XYZ file of C-alpha atoms in Angstrom:
678
model
C 100.729 113.769 155.528
C 97.111 113.436 156.645
C 94.396 111.030 155.614
C 90.859 110.320 156.766
C 89.140 106.956 157.142
C 85.490 106.340 158.014
C 84.897 103.733 160.753
C 81.781 101.745 161.623
C 80.637 104.072 164.382
C 80.201 106.949 161.965
C 83.223 108.868 163.306
C 86.377 109.720 161.413
C 89.747 108.381 162.446
C 92.552 110.790 161.690
C 95.946 109.145 161.404
C 99.093 111.231 161.223
C 102.394 109.589 160.407
C 105.906 110.774 159.856
C 107.821 110.309 156.659
C 108.702 106.782 157.696
C 108.189 103.949 155.192
C 104.671 102.658 154.582
C 105.158 99.665 156.859
C 105.823 101.934 159.849
C 102.298 103.354 159.859
C 100.209 102.600 162.956
C 96.461 102.148 162.661
C 93.795 102.052 165.378
C 90.266 100.904 164.717
C 87.989 101.856 167.584
C 84.430 100.806 168.243
C 81.769 102.968 169.802
C 79.737 101.559 172.672
C 78.211 103.031 175.768
C 80.835 102.861 178.522
C 79.984 100.973 181.635
C 81.731 100.302 184.913
C 80.204 97.880 187.406
C 79.693 99.341 190.819
C 80.609 96.067 192.489
C 83.074 93.452 191.257
C 81.804 89.875 191.161
C 83.095 87.353 193.663
C 84.447 84.946 191.110
C 87.607 84.865 189.004
C 87.065 88.344 187.504
C 87.719 86.608 184.208
C 85.342 88.907 182.385
C 85.875 91.979 180.262
C 85.090 95.271 181.912
C 83.574 96.926 178.880
C 84.092 100.664 178.708
C 84.448 101.304 175.029
C 83.654 104.488 173.160
C 84.378 106.172 169.881
C 87.058 108.812 169.683
C 88.501 111.138 167.071
C 92.166 110.367 167.590
C 95.183 112.045 166.122
C 98.020 109.549 166.232
C 101.515 110.562 165.262
C 104.775 108.756 165.558
C 107.294 110.302 167.905
C 110.938 110.841 167.294
C 111.381 107.291 168.563
C 109.435 105.089 166.149
C 108.776 102.395 168.835
C 106.383 104.673 170.770
C 103.400 106.072 168.838
C 101.804 109.247 170.156
C 98.062 109.220 170.701
C 96.063 112.427 170.617
C 92.317 113.013 170.548
C 90.426 115.892 169.092
C 89.135 118.565 171.445
C 85.537 117.504 170.767
C 86.223 113.945 171.857
C 88.069 115.110 174.923
C 85.003 117.056 175.957
C 82.583 114.222 175.139
C 84.641 111.436 176.785
C 86.917 113.420 178.982
C 87.617 110.803 181.659
C 87.924 107.512 179.779
C 89.786 105.903 176.900
C 89.535 102.398 175.426
C 92.300 100.888 173.308
C 91.397 97.201 173.433
C 92.130 94.651 170.683
C 94.436 97.042 168.790
C 97.409 94.622 168.502
C 99.519 97.002 170.596
C 102.938 95.771 171.682
C 103.756 98.916 173.691
C 101.765 101.534 175.532
C 101.457 104.611 173.306
C 102.394 108.058 174.547
C 99.161 109.770 175.584
C 99.535 113.559 175.452
C 97.147 116.025 177.025
C 95.069 113.377 178.788
C 96.098 114.007 182.393
C 92.419 114.120 183.387
C 91.799 110.471 182.383
C 90.228 108.312 185.102
C 89.631 105.092 183.173
C 92.079 103.496 180.731
C 91.493 100.163 178.987
C 94.272 98.193 177.224
C 92.507 94.797 177.164
C 93.448 92.060 174.644
C 96.683 93.473 173.248
C 100.295 92.282 173.179
C 101.820 94.814 175.577
C 104.906 93.463 177.347
C 105.650 96.384 179.677
C 103.652 99.054 181.497
C 105.004 102.460 180.493
C 104.132 105.938 179.202
C 101.235 106.390 181.630
C 103.066 108.015 184.541
C 101.534 111.387 183.590
C 97.975 110.085 184.158
C 98.005 110.816 187.859
C 94.199 111.041 188.152
C 93.728 107.530 186.822
C 91.560 105.341 189.097
C 90.810 102.377 186.763
C 93.516 100.660 184.704
C 92.674 97.519 182.736
C 95.578 95.581 181.196
C 93.801 92.225 181.021
C 95.066 89.680 178.465
C 98.451 91.070 177.487
C 102.025 89.761 177.769
C 103.263 91.776 180.740
C 105.988 89.994 182.715
C 106.598 92.552 185.487
C 104.513 95.082 187.394
C 106.175 98.469 186.818
C 105.570 102.041 185.730
C 102.773 102.635 188.264
C 104.597 104.546 190.985
C 103.031 107.910 190.086
C 99.454 106.630 189.916
C 98.662 107.272 193.567
C 94.941 107.667 192.891
C 94.594 104.265 191.241
C 91.856 102.182 192.845
C 91.253 99.359 190.353
C 94.171 97.526 188.719
C 93.312 94.624 186.413
C 96.348 92.598 185.309
C 94.684 89.230 184.749
C 95.904 86.790 182.076
C 99.457 88.067 181.699
C 102.894 86.561 182.401
C 103.639 88.144 185.759
C 105.811 85.983 188.019
C 106.079 88.227 191.087
C 103.954 90.777 192.938
C 106.081 93.950 193.150
C 106.261 97.726 192.694
C 102.909 98.468 194.328
C 104.359 100.521 197.164
C 102.771 103.828 196.094
C 99.314 102.406 195.259
C 98.001 102.732 198.791
C 94.505 103.672 197.602
C 94.108 100.447 195.648
C 90.648 98.912 196.136
C 90.683 96.030 193.623
C 93.749 94.099 192.479
C 93.198 91.396 189.858
C 96.211 89.192 189.080
C 94.443 86.000 188.007
C 95.847 83.830 185.219
C 99.521 84.698 185.773
C 102.574 82.721 186.977
C 102.821 84.017 190.538
C 104.260 81.500 193.006
C 104.109 83.519 196.225
C 101.974 86.184 197.905
C 104.233 89.106 198.828
C 104.594 92.902 198.855
C 100.911 93.577 199.540
C 100.894 94.200 203.304
C 100.847 98.009 202.772
C 97.570 97.908 200.804
C 95.412 98.648 203.821
C 92.451 99.831 201.685
C 92.423 96.813 199.358
C 88.990 95.110 199.367
C 89.273 92.549 196.531
C 92.342 90.459 195.694
C 92.126 87.937 192.851
C 94.999 85.473 192.514
C 93.102 82.655 190.808
C 94.841 80.417 188.246
C 98.403 81.051 189.383
C 101.109 78.755 190.756
C 100.621 79.333 194.475
C 101.445 76.383 196.724
C 100.639 78.052 200.043
C 98.891 81.116 201.436
C 100.657 83.494 203.846
C 102.047 87.071 204.080
C 98.561 88.560 204.321
C 99.130 90.711 207.395
C 98.185 94.360 206.945
C 95.281 93.810 204.530
C 92.806 95.111 207.086
C 90.122 96.068 204.523
C 90.248 92.889 202.440
C 86.750 91.409 202.130
C 87.202 89.024 199.184
C 90.155 86.739 198.387
C 90.012 84.523 195.303
C 92.574 81.711 195.183
C 90.805 79.257 192.877
C 92.762 76.934 190.565
C 96.166 77.025 192.224
C 98.296 74.310 193.853
C 97.671 75.343 197.450
C 98.257 72.711 200.126
C 97.991 74.862 203.280
C 96.699 78.278 204.371
C 98.088 80.679 206.992
C 97.499 84.258 208.226
C 93.888 84.351 207.022
C 92.737 84.651 210.631
C 94.624 87.990 210.741
C 92.307 89.565 208.143
C 89.635 91.333 210.240
C 87.313 92.198 207.322
C 87.565 89.050 205.190
C 84.103 87.737 204.291
C 84.573 85.655 201.155
C 87.406 83.193 200.536
C 87.486 81.015 197.403
C 89.835 78.017 197.571
C 88.188 75.781 194.956
C 90.320 73.393 192.870
C 93.518 73.265 194.898
C 95.380 70.441 196.686
C 94.003 70.869 200.207
C 93.546 67.393 201.680
C 93.227 67.880 205.462
C 91.426 70.305 207.728
C 94.637 70.784 209.711
C 96.192 72.541 206.697
C 93.481 75.249 206.847
C 92.741 75.197 210.579
C 93.547 78.928 210.894
C 90.226 79.608 209.144
C 88.430 78.466 212.292
C 89.853 81.519 214.103
C 88.419 84.017 211.615
C 85.380 85.771 213.081
C 84.397 87.674 209.904
C 84.544 84.889 207.310
C 81.025 84.038 206.084
C 81.493 82.478 202.628
C 84.102 79.859 201.676
C 84.558 77.249 198.935
C 86.615 74.036 198.962
C 85.017 72.185 196.036
C 87.543 70.527 193.727
C 89.953 69.791 196.595
C 90.718 66.293 197.935
C 89.250 67.368 201.279
C 85.827 67.876 199.672
C 85.693 64.174 198.811
C 85.982 63.060 202.426
C 82.865 61.879 204.221
C 83.638 64.080 207.223
C 84.314 67.216 205.130
C 81.109 69.207 205.503
C 80.488 68.346 209.124
C 84.051 69.145 210.155
C 84.047 72.508 208.382
C 80.710 73.547 209.861
C 81.629 72.378 213.341
C 84.867 74.397 213.366
C 83.552 77.427 211.467
C 80.215 78.180 213.071
C 80.099 81.693 211.571
C 79.809 80.439 207.968
C 76.700 81.406 206.017
C 77.679 79.715 202.750
C 79.820 76.670 202.015
C 80.692 75.875 198.401
C 78.166 78.481 197.242
C 75.322 76.821 199.165
C 73.511 78.363 202.111
C 74.187 76.746 205.493
C 71.067 75.988 207.554
C 70.775 75.740 211.314
C 69.809 72.096 210.995
C 73.047 71.442 209.113
C 75.004 73.128 211.881
C 73.327 70.968 214.503
C 73.881 67.801 212.522
C 77.470 68.790 211.861
C 78.204 68.842 215.553
C 76.698 65.397 216.076
C 78.135 63.764 212.979
C 81.577 65.277 213.413
C 81.850 63.623 216.798
C 80.823 60.301 215.323
C 83.259 60.737 212.453
C 86.046 61.417 214.902
C 85.227 58.221 216.724
C 85.166 56.323 213.460
C 88.477 57.858 212.495
C 90.084 56.685 215.702
C 88.607 53.242 215.233
C 89.766 53.208 211.628
C 93.278 54.007 212.765
C 93.176 51.071 215.132
C 92.116 48.831 212.259
C 94.842 49.996 209.890
C 97.285 47.275 210.846
C 94.523 44.712 210.583
C 93.760 45.924 207.060
C 97.429 45.560 206.225
C 97.249 42.026 207.499
C 94.239 41.356 205.300
C 95.967 42.880 202.317
C 98.710 40.327 202.543
C 96.212 37.475 202.320
C 95.387 38.524 198.744
C 98.664 36.929 197.717
C 97.225 33.542 198.640
C 94.335 33.569 196.138
C 96.221 31.791 193.365
C 97.931 29.411 195.794
C 94.610 28.419 197.280
C 93.173 27.776 193.819
C 96.139 25.593 192.867
C 95.785 23.614 196.045
C 92.122 23.031 195.237
C 92.961 21.961 191.682
C 95.930 19.798 192.807
C 98.345 21.619 190.538
C 101.971 22.595 190.920
C 102.613 25.776 192.966
C 104.842 27.464 190.359
C 102.008 29.294 188.671
C 100.579 30.349 192.012
C 103.836 32.026 192.934
C 103.903 33.966 189.677
C 100.276 34.975 190.054
C 100.923 36.088 193.651
C 103.527 38.488 192.402
C 101.194 39.875 189.766
C 98.294 40.352 192.149
C 100.226 41.768 195.073
C 102.499 44.051 193.074
C 99.807 45.508 190.856
C 99.676 49.297 191.473
C 96.040 49.590 190.403
C 94.361 47.564 193.154
C 91.827 50.229 194.030
C 89.295 49.562 195.238
C 89.973 46.084 196.576
C 87.880 44.064 198.943
C 88.487 41.202 201.331
C 85.692 39.125 202.869
C 83.176 41.758 201.795
C 84.868 44.430 203.910
C 85.686 47.970 202.855
C 88.548 48.863 200.546
C 91.795 47.085 201.366
C 94.843 48.854 200.045
C 98.521 49.216 200.797
C 99.676 51.309 203.757
C 103.328 52.052 203.018
C 103.728 54.349 205.992
C 102.493 51.645 208.325
C 104.220 48.723 206.636
C 107.574 50.214 207.424
C 106.710 50.592 211.112
C 105.240 47.164 211.861
C 106.339 45.864 215.227
C 107.645 42.367 215.814
C 104.344 41.181 217.287
C 102.406 42.139 214.160
C 105.097 40.684 211.911
C 104.765 37.316 213.632
C 100.975 37.578 213.366
C 101.247 38.190 209.622
C 103.508 35.179 209.222
C 100.889 32.971 210.827
C 98.071 34.235 208.607
C 95.649 31.626 207.302
C 95.545 30.990 203.557
C 91.794 30.283 203.444
C 88.853 32.501 202.442
C 90.803 35.065 200.456
C 89.665 37.045 197.429
C 90.223 40.314 195.592
C 87.959 42.794 193.825
C 89.765 45.267 191.572
C 88.355 48.132 189.497
C 90.886 49.442 187.001
C 89.432 51.915 184.504
C 86.553 50.173 182.753
C 87.540 46.681 183.952
C 86.181 44.866 186.996
C 88.443 41.968 188.001
C 87.296 39.284 190.428
C 89.841 36.905 191.980
C 88.660 33.998 194.097
C 85.141 32.744 194.721
C 84.642 35.104 197.671
C 84.878 38.054 195.294
C 81.474 37.150 193.865
C 79.913 38.410 197.089
C 80.980 41.929 196.108
C 78.188 41.965 193.512
C 75.799 42.462 196.424
C 77.446 45.773 197.278
C 75.724 49.093 196.631
C 77.922 50.133 193.725
C 77.690 53.783 192.745
C 75.900 54.517 189.492
C 79.023 56.132 188.072
C 81.312 53.188 188.872
C 78.816 50.560 187.749
C 78.096 52.421 184.510
C 81.799 52.785 183.759
C 82.508 49.029 183.884
C 82.407 47.433 180.417
C 84.755 44.481 180.996
C 84.387 41.843 183.711
C 87.237 39.387 184.346
C 86.889 36.177 186.391
C 90.015 34.450 187.699
C 90.391 31.489 190.083
C 86.599 30.990 190.303
C 84.622 27.873 189.412
C 82.402 28.550 186.393
C 79.447 26.935 188.138
C 79.748 29.554 190.891
C 79.899 32.321 188.287
C 76.675 31.067 186.672
C 74.794 31.632 189.933
C 75.677 35.365 189.990
C 75.112 36.154 186.310
C 71.651 37.670 187.020
C 73.249 40.009 189.590
C 75.982 40.894 187.123
C 73.369 41.822 184.526
C 71.591 44.132 186.987
C 74.579 45.698 188.739
C 76.715 46.333 185.639
C 74.308 46.914 182.734
C 77.053 48.174 180.402
C 79.305 45.120 180.688
C 80.088 43.955 177.133
C 83.307 41.955 177.481
C 83.696 38.826 179.620
C 87.049 37.233 180.445
C 87.542 33.790 181.990
C 90.850 32.502 183.311
C 91.276 29.479 185.566
C 87.510 28.951 185.790
C 87.232 25.238 184.873
C 85.349 25.660 181.625
C 85.423 22.024 180.518
C 82.419 21.475 178.203
C 80.504 23.336 175.526
C 77.259 23.063 177.459
C 78.558 25.573 180.011
C 78.423 28.383 177.425
C 74.631 28.030 177.387
C 74.512 29.806 180.752
C 75.804 33.056 179.206
C 72.614 33.409 177.148
C 70.808 34.926 180.144
C 72.962 38.080 180.047
C 71.716 41.284 178.461
C 74.532 41.649 175.951
C 78.001 40.277 175.201
C 80.144 41.822 172.452
C 83.454 40.148 173.296
C 84.406 36.889 174.957
C 87.901 35.929 176.071
C 88.580 32.381 177.258
C 92.140 31.947 178.486
C 93.507 28.472 177.727
C 94.967 28.358 181.221
C 92.565 26.470 183.444
C 89.848 26.171 180.732
C 90.199 22.842 178.848
C 87.166 23.655 176.680
C 89.376 25.681 174.326
C 91.059 22.451 173.277
C 87.853 21.569 171.389
C 88.287 22.558 167.750
C 84.722 23.776 167.307
C 84.196 25.610 170.600
C 84.191 29.065 168.984
C 81.546 28.020 166.479
C 79.359 26.658 169.244
C 79.635 29.952 171.126
C 78.661 31.892 167.997
C 75.684 29.595 167.400
C 74.346 29.504 170.958
C 74.888 33.223 171.599
C 73.953 34.390 168.108
C 71.370 36.833 169.530
C 74.283 38.887 170.934
C 75.835 39.470 167.471
C 79.235 38.923 169.048
C 82.108 40.956 167.584
C 85.241 39.274 168.957
C 86.235 35.942 170.478
C 89.687 35.791 172.074
C 90.600 39.027 170.316
C 89.708 37.758 166.829
C 87.037 39.516 164.794
C 83.916 37.462 164.070
C 83.099 37.319 160.351
C 79.898 36.509 158.493
C 81.483 33.257 157.315
C 81.995 32.258 160.947
C 78.299 32.770 161.649
C 77.299 30.701 158.613
C 79.652 27.882 159.594
C 78.321 27.910 163.174
C 74.748 27.568 161.889
C 75.691 24.676 159.633
C 77.510 22.802 162.362
C 75.039 23.140 165.238
C 71.676 24.068 163.695
C 70.619 20.408 163.421
C 71.692 19.783 167.021
C 69.356 22.475 168.335
C 66.502 21.238 166.157
C 66.892 17.676 167.425
C 67.115 18.869 171.028
C 63.890 20.850 170.780
C 62.079 18.106 168.849
C 62.780 15.452 171.474
C 61.399 17.533 174.328
C 57.713 17.230 175.285
C 55.658 20.366 174.720
C 55.096 21.003 178.435
C 58.814 20.657 179.126
C 59.706 22.983 176.245
C 57.300 25.673 177.429
C 58.623 25.438 180.986
C 62.171 26.416 179.992
C 61.174 29.272 177.688
C 60.598 32.870 178.793
C 57.186 34.506 178.539
C 57.948 36.172 175.207
C 59.224 32.957 173.673
C 56.264 31.008 175.057
C 53.941 33.225 173.003
C 56.139 32.771 169.953
C 56.215 29.006 170.446
C 52.431 28.789 170.818
C 52.085 30.860 167.676
C 54.238 28.343 165.841
C 52.141 25.454 167.120
C 48.896 27.161 166.111
C 50.090 27.849 162.553
C 51.764 24.486 162.076
C 48.607 22.860 160.654
C 47.693 25.612 158.207
C 48.146 25.260 154.475
C 51.364 26.790 153.120
C 49.439 28.984 150.704
C 47.685 30.824 153.514
C 50.910 32.313 154.860
C 53.148 34.441 152.705
C 56.853 33.869 152.311
C 57.860 36.769 154.554
C 55.882 35.371 157.486
C 57.415 31.965 156.883
C 60.899 33.467 157.132
C 59.899 35.302 160.307
C 58.535 32.145 161.885
C 61.610 30.197 160.841
C 63.815 32.720 162.624
C 61.648 32.555 165.738
C 61.857 28.779 165.611
C 65.613 28.889 165.484
C 65.731 31.149 168.535
C 63.363 28.791 170.328
C 65.530 25.831 169.387
C 68.577 27.530 170.838
C 66.724 28.275 174.054
C 66.361 24.540 174.674
C 70.142 24.304 174.919
C 70.511 25.314 178.544
C 72.962 24.500 181.313
C 72.376 23.253 184.820
C 75.235 23.492 187.287
C 76.368 20.403 189.117
C 75.316 21.846 192.434
C 71.868 22.765 191.162
C 71.533 19.378 189.480
C 72.447 17.603 192.714
C 69.978 19.757 194.609
C 67.281 18.840 192.117
C 68.140 15.157 192.463
C 67.925 15.392 196.233
C 64.653 17.265 195.931
C 63.255 14.644 193.562
C 64.353 11.852 195.878
C 62.675 13.553 198.814
C 59.483 14.010 196.826
C 59.514 10.378 195.710
C 60.062 9.220 199.257
C 57.257 11.426 200.543
C 54.861 10.270 197.821
C 55.681 6.633 198.500
C 55.103 7.000 202.238
C 51.919 8.966 201.627
C 50.539 6.344 199.268
C 51.467 3.554 201.673
C 49.642 5.340 204.455
C 46.586 5.808 202.236
C 46.588 2.137 201.225
C 46.988 0.988 204.805
C 44.199 3.259 205.985
C 41.906 2.116 203.173
C 42.680 -1.517 204.002
C 41.848 -1.012 207.662
C 38.581 0.701 206.775
C 37.660 -2.127 204.421
C 38.421 -4.791 207.024
C 36.361 -2.987 209.617
C 33.511 -2.670 207.130
C 33.582 -6.390 206.387
C 33.583 -7.238 210.100
C 30.693 -4.893 210.688
C 28.677 -6.532 207.923
C 29.161 -9.933 209.554
C 28.270 -8.783 213.090
C 25.473 -6.404 212.214
C 22.527 -8.847 212.062
C 23.263 -10.217 215.529
C 23.972 -6.751 216.866
C 20.653 -5.512 215.497
C 18.712 -8.378 217.161
C 20.383 -7.648 220.496
C 19.678 -3.918 220.216
C 15.973 -4.585 219.565
C 15.798 -7.104 222.400
C 17.419 -4.776 224.897
C 15.113 -1.940 223.888
C 11.989 -4.115 224.366
C 13.175 -5.367 227.755
C 13.985 -1.844 228.978
C 10.639 -0.293 228.107
C 8.535 -3.264 229.251
C 7.948 -1.519 232.583
C 7.564 2.167 231.829
C 7.788 3.370 235.402
C 10.978 1.464 236.104
C 12.453 2.623 232.801
C 11.630 6.296 233.500
C 13.119 6.054 237.008
C 16.246 4.507 235.573
C 16.550 7.296 233.006
C 16.029 9.998 235.649
C 18.608 8.324 237.858
C 21.112 8.351 234.989
C 20.421 12.020 234.341
C 20.900 12.822 238.020
C 24.169 10.908 238.125
C 25.461 12.804 235.120
C 24.897 16.177 236.855
């Protein structure tokens, strides 16, 4: 039975079937495109489709075994496309029997469901075989294809490299996206130039001896921890090791012995995150032209040599300091105990808090006395000698703190942790922090660093306070200087202010410009905001009314100063001159201004101001006393002069008359005086 169907390319597809039931018919729908074959394979994962599609008049008949369809092309198509055949995206589960096509050189089975390579042993002139994106579990059925040069088996289910013994002419072997766990059975492929094993399950690289022509090896996206035998590849130029588990240069040190390697990638590995990474690689692999797809300059090579030496020195010094860091780490356990000693409380809570702080697995990064990250060193802890153990036992409990970044939360323990806000935090880390937690820190000390907190962590929206000595409502005024606060959590432990019934309403009133969403985990409702305004609106009005104008302006910001002056200027105008909308606007501005008068001065700052005022008063008093004394002396001298002046004037006139009575004598006397002066 024959039938004809017209396809999109304008050709006719002839399908021949046996007398099997209707469901046994096999249909192929082929597209016509100009075939293409790249002259040079790209260096990357080869995860692209090698398009070589064309239209064919195909006669397809089922064989005596229904599981294998027979594919035949018309004589015209054989002449037109004599050396290539594309059967991609045809939902094939098996390779069809291809009769009379022994001259084929290119065969494409991309994007099908083929589970086994078969029925192509007669295509002995084949040089390009593409089985990308199928379900093949084993390499087989290729022993007769001795002319094959390009074999593409990417994105299949292959677990082992095997049965390639007769493919000695192979030039490109693509096995990316499979389940291969080991490199093996490839040492005989002496003409192989490109080997792609990206996205497999490789944990190490070895068994590469014999691949004398290999110029490109792609091992991206595996689980590789070490590399061997690469130095035995005399022609290797490009090696791609991106996104593996390589963490030390020692695990890939054989690469330094390769004289041909010019392009290598390590990005996505733990080693690429190390500060010494680039300089160490360039110092040990002087022949490299590209590292991580970037050209290596001569200046970088020179700097690598210098910096690598410095890094080595730092590494040795860092190793010497490891035990000291361990010693510092142990002092973190004393933060809560120190706080309790300062607050004269029982030590039970401190012990519990010590356990929480020291046993927390997420203390990274942590900081002690402003130093670099302090973390656990299990391998060193187990090997501490007796001398260090005794030194740790005698460790001081003073000046300890902890800085912990866990996800989007920055936790600060101890007053010394506030110094960490002066660090040069990375933009990524600082932008990620949305919650800031303060524990075992006096609130008055926290107030002093709030401007730094606003600048360093602009996205912080949630503040937590525990054991911070929040004792009065006035302290909440200090939080108004922040950029934004969506949530506020005040732990009852160590914060007596929560015992006040109305503390939440005061917070909502004073920080109303933040439009706070939650307080202690409870959603803020519109009724809460109304109640807060009713309770404390009069308080703010009274506070602002009692302040002198100059004092009020001094505590307002520039923007609010303009608003306040505007209010003063319009206060005397008749109500009819200003519409109701402007009145509402001014009322709102007035409320904000009233709230701004509710500020908070820390005890330390207040004491400093008192001392400063006392010093100024003392200076002014002494200055005024000196002025009065000096004025009194001048006045007394003036009075004495007035009394003596008449007599002094008479004597001056008399002496002058006596002296000039005899001109000659007077002139001689004057000349004599002049001579004596010289």
